[in-house]
mmCIF file of C-alpha atoms in Angstrom:
data_model
loop_
_atom_site.group_PDB
_atom_site.id
_atom_site.type_symbol
_atom_site.label_atom_id
_atom_site.label_comp_id
_atom_site.label_asym_id
_atom_site.label_seq_id
_atom_site.Cartn_x
_atom_site.Cartn_y
_atom_site.Cartn_z
ATOM 1 C CA THR A 119 90.219 107.623 111.359
ATOM 2 C CA TRP A 120 89.710 108.229 108.167
ATOM 3 C CA ILE A 121 87.808 105.052 107.343
ATOM 4 C CA ILE A 122 85.588 105.551 110.107
ATOM 5 C CA SER A 123 84.327 109.130 109.802
ATOM 6 C CA ALA A 124 84.102 107.991 105.781
ATOM 7 C CA LEU A 125 81.667 105.243 106.975
ATOM 8 C CA THR A 126 80.006 107.581 108.932
ATOM 9 C CA LYS A 127 78.913 109.705 106.171
ATOM 10 C CA ILE A 128 78.357 107.025 103.832
ATOM 11 C CA SER A 129 75.910 105.624 106.139
ATOM 12 C CA ASP A 130 74.263 108.631 106.339
ATOM 13 C CA PHE A 131 73.929 109.068 103.185
ATOM 14 C CA PHE A 132 72.406 105.985 102.079
ATOM 15 C CA VAL A 133 68.957 104.846 103.352
ATOM 16 C CA LYS A 134 69.191 103.203 106.530
ATOM 17 C CA GLY A 135 69.002 99.271 106.314
ATOM 18 C CA SER A 136 70.020 99.737 102.382
ATOM 19 C CA VAL A 137 73.984 99.044 102.744
ATOM 20 C CA CYS A 138 76.518 96.317 104.321
ATOM 21 C CA ALA A 139 80.165 95.578 104.289
ATOM 22 C CA VAL A 140 81.900 92.613 102.872
ATOM 23 C CA LEU A 141 84.902 91.339 104.603
ATOM 24 C CA ASP A 142 87.708 88.562 103.810
ATOM 25 C CA ILE A 143 88.857 86.253 106.074
ATOM 26 C CA ASP A 144 92.154 85.047 105.355
ATOM 27 C CA GLY A 145 94.789 88.133 105.463
ATOM 28 C CA THR A 146 91.806 90.666 106.600
ATOM 29 C CA ILE A 147 90.462 89.446 109.246
ATOM 30 C CA LEU A 148 92.990 86.832 110.141
ATOM 31 C CA LYS A 149 96.633 86.736 109.179
ATOM 32 C CA ASP A 150 97.018 84.033 106.809
ATOM 33 C CA ARG A 151 96.009 80.723 107.704
ATOM 34 C CA THR A 152 97.754 77.357 107.162
ATOM 35 C CA ASP A 153 96.370 74.815 104.875
ATOM 36 C CA LYS A 154 95.487 72.484 107.736
ATOM 37 C CA PHE A 155 92.191 72.589 109.243
ATOM 38 C CA ASN A 156 93.637 72.337 113.044
ATOM 39 C CA ASN A 157 91.558 72.951 115.892
ATOM 40 C CA GLU A 158 94.426 73.615 117.835
ATOM 41 C CA MET A 159 95.863 76.914 116.130
ATOM 42 C CA ASP A 160 94.820 79.992 117.570
ATOM 43 C CA PRO A 161 93.941 82.423 114.865
ATOM 44 C CA PHE A 162 96.076 85.687 114.674
ATOM 45 C CA CYS A 163 93.639 88.784 114.674
ATOM 46 C CA ILE A 164 93.604 92.123 112.720
ATOM 47 C CA HIS A 165 92.473 94.286 115.112
ATOM 48 C CA MET A 166 92.513 97.408 112.272
ATOM 49 C CA ILE A 167 89.370 95.412 110.748
ATOM 50 C CA TYR A 168 87.934 94.368 114.263
ATOM 51 C CA ASN A 169 87.527 97.847 114.625
ATOM 52 C CA ILE A 170 85.964 98.933 111.610
ATOM 53 C CA PHE A 171 83.984 95.455 112.076
ATOM 54 C CA GLN A 172 82.370 97.343 115.273
ATOM 55 C CA MET A 173 82.363 100.916 113.918
ATOM 56 C CA CYS A 174 80.042 98.650 111.133
ATOM 57 C CA LYS A 175 78.053 97.128 114.216
ATOM 58 C CA LYS A 176 77.409 100.701 115.887
ATOM 59 C CA LEU A 177 76.166 102.312 112.161
ATOM 60 C CA ASP A 178 74.084 99.763 111.465
ATOM 61 C CA ILE A 179 75.717 98.156 108.460
ATOM 62 C CA PRO A 180 75.079 94.541 108.305
ATOM 63 C CA ILE A 181 78.067 92.497 107.812
ATOM 64 C CA TYR A 182 78.468 89.369 105.032
ATOM 65 C CA ILE A 183 81.772 87.409 105.751
ATOM 66 C CA LEU A 184 82.925 86.104 102.069
ATOM 67 C CA THR A 185 86.138 83.375 101.958
ATOM 68 C CA ALA A 186 87.458 81.189 99.305
ATOM 69 C CA ARG A 187 87.583 78.422 101.891
ATOM 70 C CA PRO A 188 85.762 75.592 100.682
ATOM 71 C CA GLU A 189 82.606 74.454 102.517
ATOM 72 C CA GLY A 190 82.759 71.758 104.837
ATOM 73 C CA ARG A 191 81.373 70.748 108.273
ATOM 74 C CA ASP A 192 84.797 70.492 109.706
ATOM 75 C CA GLN A 193 86.047 73.898 107.836
ATOM 76 C CA ARG A 194 82.684 75.713 108.815
ATOM 77 C CA LYS A 195 83.294 74.646 112.367
ATOM 78 C CA TRP A 196 86.757 75.359 112.249
ATOM 79 C CA THR A 197 86.559 78.687 111.038
ATOM 80 C CA VAL A 198 83.191 79.652 112.856
ATOM 81 C CA GLY A 199 85.389 79.021 115.803
ATOM 82 C CA GLN A 200 88.419 81.096 114.650
ATOM 83 C CA LEU A 201 86.202 84.299 113.827
ATOM 84 C CA THR A 202 84.963 83.539 117.158
ATOM 85 C CA LYS A 203 88.045 83.899 119.217
ATOM 86 C CA CYS A 204 88.675 87.190 117.277
ATOM 87 C CA GLY A 205 85.431 88.470 118.310
ATOM 88 C CA TYR A 206 82.876 88.019 115.115
ATOM 89 C CA PRO A 207 80.248 85.341 117.240
ATOM 90 C CA PRO A 208 77.664 84.197 114.233
ATOM 91 C CA SER A 209 75.761 86.428 115.783
ATOM 92 C CA SER A 210 77.508 89.207 114.855
ATOM 93 C CA TYR A 211 77.380 88.569 111.315
ATOM 94 C CA VAL A 212 74.414 88.498 108.545
ATOM 95 C CA GLU A 213 76.541 85.390 106.584
ATOM 96 C CA LEU A 214 79.436 83.477 106.381
ATOM 97 C CA ILE A 215 79.947 82.320 103.051
ATOM 98 C CA MET A 216 82.028 79.486 102.069
ATOM 99 C CA MET A 217 83.337 78.262 98.881
ATOM 100 C CA PRO A 218 80.596 75.383 97.694
ATOM 101 C CA ASN A 219 82.886 71.854 97.001
ATOM 102 C CA SER A 220 81.499 72.453 93.097
ATOM 103 C CA GLU A 221 83.570 75.693 92.841
ATOM 104 C CA TRP A 222 86.687 74.489 94.671
ATOM 105 C CA ASN A 223 86.943 71.734 92.474
ATOM 106 C CA ARG A 224 86.664 73.889 89.412
ATOM 107 C CA GLN A 225 90.511 74.701 89.914
ATOM 108 C CA ASP A 226 91.577 70.777 88.855
ATOM 109 C CA THR A 227 89.151 70.713 85.936
ATOM 110 C CA ASP A 228 89.238 74.541 84.426
ATOM 111 C CA PRO A 229 92.305 76.515 83.814
ATOM 112 C CA GLU A 230 90.059 79.703 83.189
ATOM 113 C CA TRP A 231 88.696 79.376 86.428
ATOM 114 C CA ASN A 232 90.264 81.675 89.578
ATOM 115 C CA PHE A 233 88.837 82.427 93.397
ATOM 116 C CA SER A 234 88.056 86.183 91.861
ATOM 117 C CA GLU A 235 85.363 85.428 90.041
ATOM 118 C CA TYR A 236 83.620 83.236 92.485
ATOM 119 C CA LYS A 237 83.914 86.111 95.017
ATOM 120 C CA TYR A 238 82.885 88.121 92.456
ATOM 121 C CA ARG A 239 79.835 86.419 92.160
ATOM 122 C CA GLU A 240 79.091 86.219 95.490
ATOM 123 C CA ARG A 241 79.772 89.641 96.610
ATOM 124 C CA GLU A 242 76.951 90.570 93.271
ATOM 125 C CA ARG A 243 74.548 87.443 95.126
ATOM 126 C CA VAL A 244 74.624 89.476 98.606
ATOM 127 C CA ALA A 245 73.912 92.866 96.812
ATOM 128 C CA ARG A 246 70.882 91.513 94.582
ATOM 129 C CA THR A 247 69.119 89.389 97.122
ATOM 130 C CA HIS A 248 69.703 91.081 100.203
ATOM 131 C CA ASN A 249 68.834 94.384 98.290
ATOM 132 C CA LYS A 250 72.037 96.196 99.858
ATOM 133 C CA THR A 251 74.757 98.558 98.491
ATOM 134 C CA ILE A 252 77.922 97.169 98.969
ATOM 135 C CA VAL A 253 79.959 100.490 100.687
ATOM 136 C CA LEU A 254 83.014 98.957 102.694
ATOM 137 C CA ASN A 255 84.714 95.695 101.052
ATOM 138 C CA ALA A 256 88.253 94.419 102.508
ATOM 139 C CA GLY A 257 90.509 91.911 101.620
ATOM 140 C CA ASP A 258 94.163 90.984 100.879
ATOM 141 C CA GLN A 259 93.782 90.805 97.067
ATOM 142 C CA TRP A 260 93.130 93.484 94.877
ATOM 143 C CA THR A 261 90.635 91.277 93.029
ATOM 144 C CA ASP A 262 88.687 91.380 96.766
ATOM 145 C CA LEU A 263 87.763 95.090 95.751
ATOM 146 C CA LEU A 264 86.634 94.777 92.139
ATOM 147 C CA ARG A 265 82.920 95.839 91.323
ATOM 148 C CA VAL A 266 83.555 94.456 87.921
ATOM 149 C CA PRO A 267 84.281 90.569 87.109
ATOM 150 C CA PRO A 268 87.714 90.095 87.349
ATOM 151 C CA CYS A 269 87.915 89.119 83.419
ATOM 152 C CA SER A 270 86.644 92.032 82.267
ATOM 153 C CA LYS A 271 89.177 93.570 80.236
ATOM 154 C CA SER A 272 87.486 96.791 78.953
ATOM 155 C CA THR A 273 86.445 98.618 82.065
ATOM 156 C CA GLU A 274 87.866 101.650 83.231
ATOM 157 C CA GLU A 275 87.939 99.743 86.807
ATOM 158 C CA ALA A 276 89.599 96.842 85.621
ATOM 159 C CA ASP A 277 92.612 99.058 83.706
ATOM 160 C CA ALA A 278 92.657 100.439 87.374
ATOM 161 C CA TYR A 279 92.998 97.165 88.319
ATOM 162 C CA ASN A 280 95.947 96.504 86.580
ATOM 163 C CA GLN A 281 97.742 99.406 87.349
ATOM 164 C CA LEU A 282 97.411 98.297 91.469
ATOM 165 C CA LYS A 283 98.225 95.077 91.190
ATOM 166 C CA ARG A 284 101.570 97.106 89.942
ATOM 167 C CA LEU A 285 102.061 98.760 93.679
ATOM 168 C CA PRO A 286 103.843 97.042 96.073
ATOM 169 C CA ASN A 287 102.320 94.532 98.280
ATOM 170 C CA LYS A 288 103.452 95.247 101.587
ATOM 171 C CA GLY A 289 101.061 98.218 102.537
ATOM 172 C CA ILE A 290 97.757 98.867 103.164
ATOM 173 C CA TYR A 291 95.643 100.519 101.063
ATOM 174 C CA VAL A 292 92.786 102.536 101.560
ATOM 175 C CA GLY A 293 90.703 104.627 99.175
ATOM 176 C CA SER A 294 87.541 104.354 96.747
ATOM 177 C CA LEU A 295 88.077 102.354 93.443
ATOM 178 C CA LEU A 296 85.917 105.072 90.833
ATOM 179 C CA ASP A 297 83.352 105.233 93.300
ATOM 180 C CA LEU A 298 83.017 106.955 96.239
ATOM 181 C CA SER A 299 80.158 105.099 97.772
ATOM 182 C CA TRP A 300 82.344 102.268 97.962
ATOM 183 C CA ILE A 301 85.188 102.115 100.766
ATOM 184 C CA SER A 302 88.150 99.832 99.972
ATOM 185 C CA ILE A 303 90.642 98.414 102.129
ATOM 186 C CA LYS A 304 93.963 96.334 100.924
ATOM 187 C CA LEU A 305 95.939 94.349 102.789
ATOM 188 C CA PRO A 306 99.536 93.394 102.433
ATOM 189 C CA HIS A 307 99.236 89.634 100.643
#
């Protein structure tokens, strides 16, 4: 209930329509998936995130779903099907952002590239192009919650990240990384 109370206070603080939430899929909306795109597989929904999703809708906080799953017609169809089975039909969120194949293929050629960089850039794009402040971010990786590029070494948040990643990965962490206008929910990986 702390999250719901904080969301309500934050949404009252900002101008209506100026905020949004970003949710990861695997390990956040859905328990971890297999690597096979199997249409027969029923997703295992994480109900805590669904309840937060419902509260965002009630508070008119738009939802963006961001995943490192690769883009593709079959993958998108399968992903939308999983989300719909868990109560997230396409009409309930603004955008499902999947990784373009050009980004996905970079992992084979660029040893410095990682999924975290992609997700960071997409969160920034959502905020910039839709003129929104992200007030809720949920994911199963600490880097899902960063407000600076994961490669940044000199910022206070990067230092905080290095301390956070030393924590045991068995619990659910809820809080704010340096900025009280941003609720972070970290689920076990």
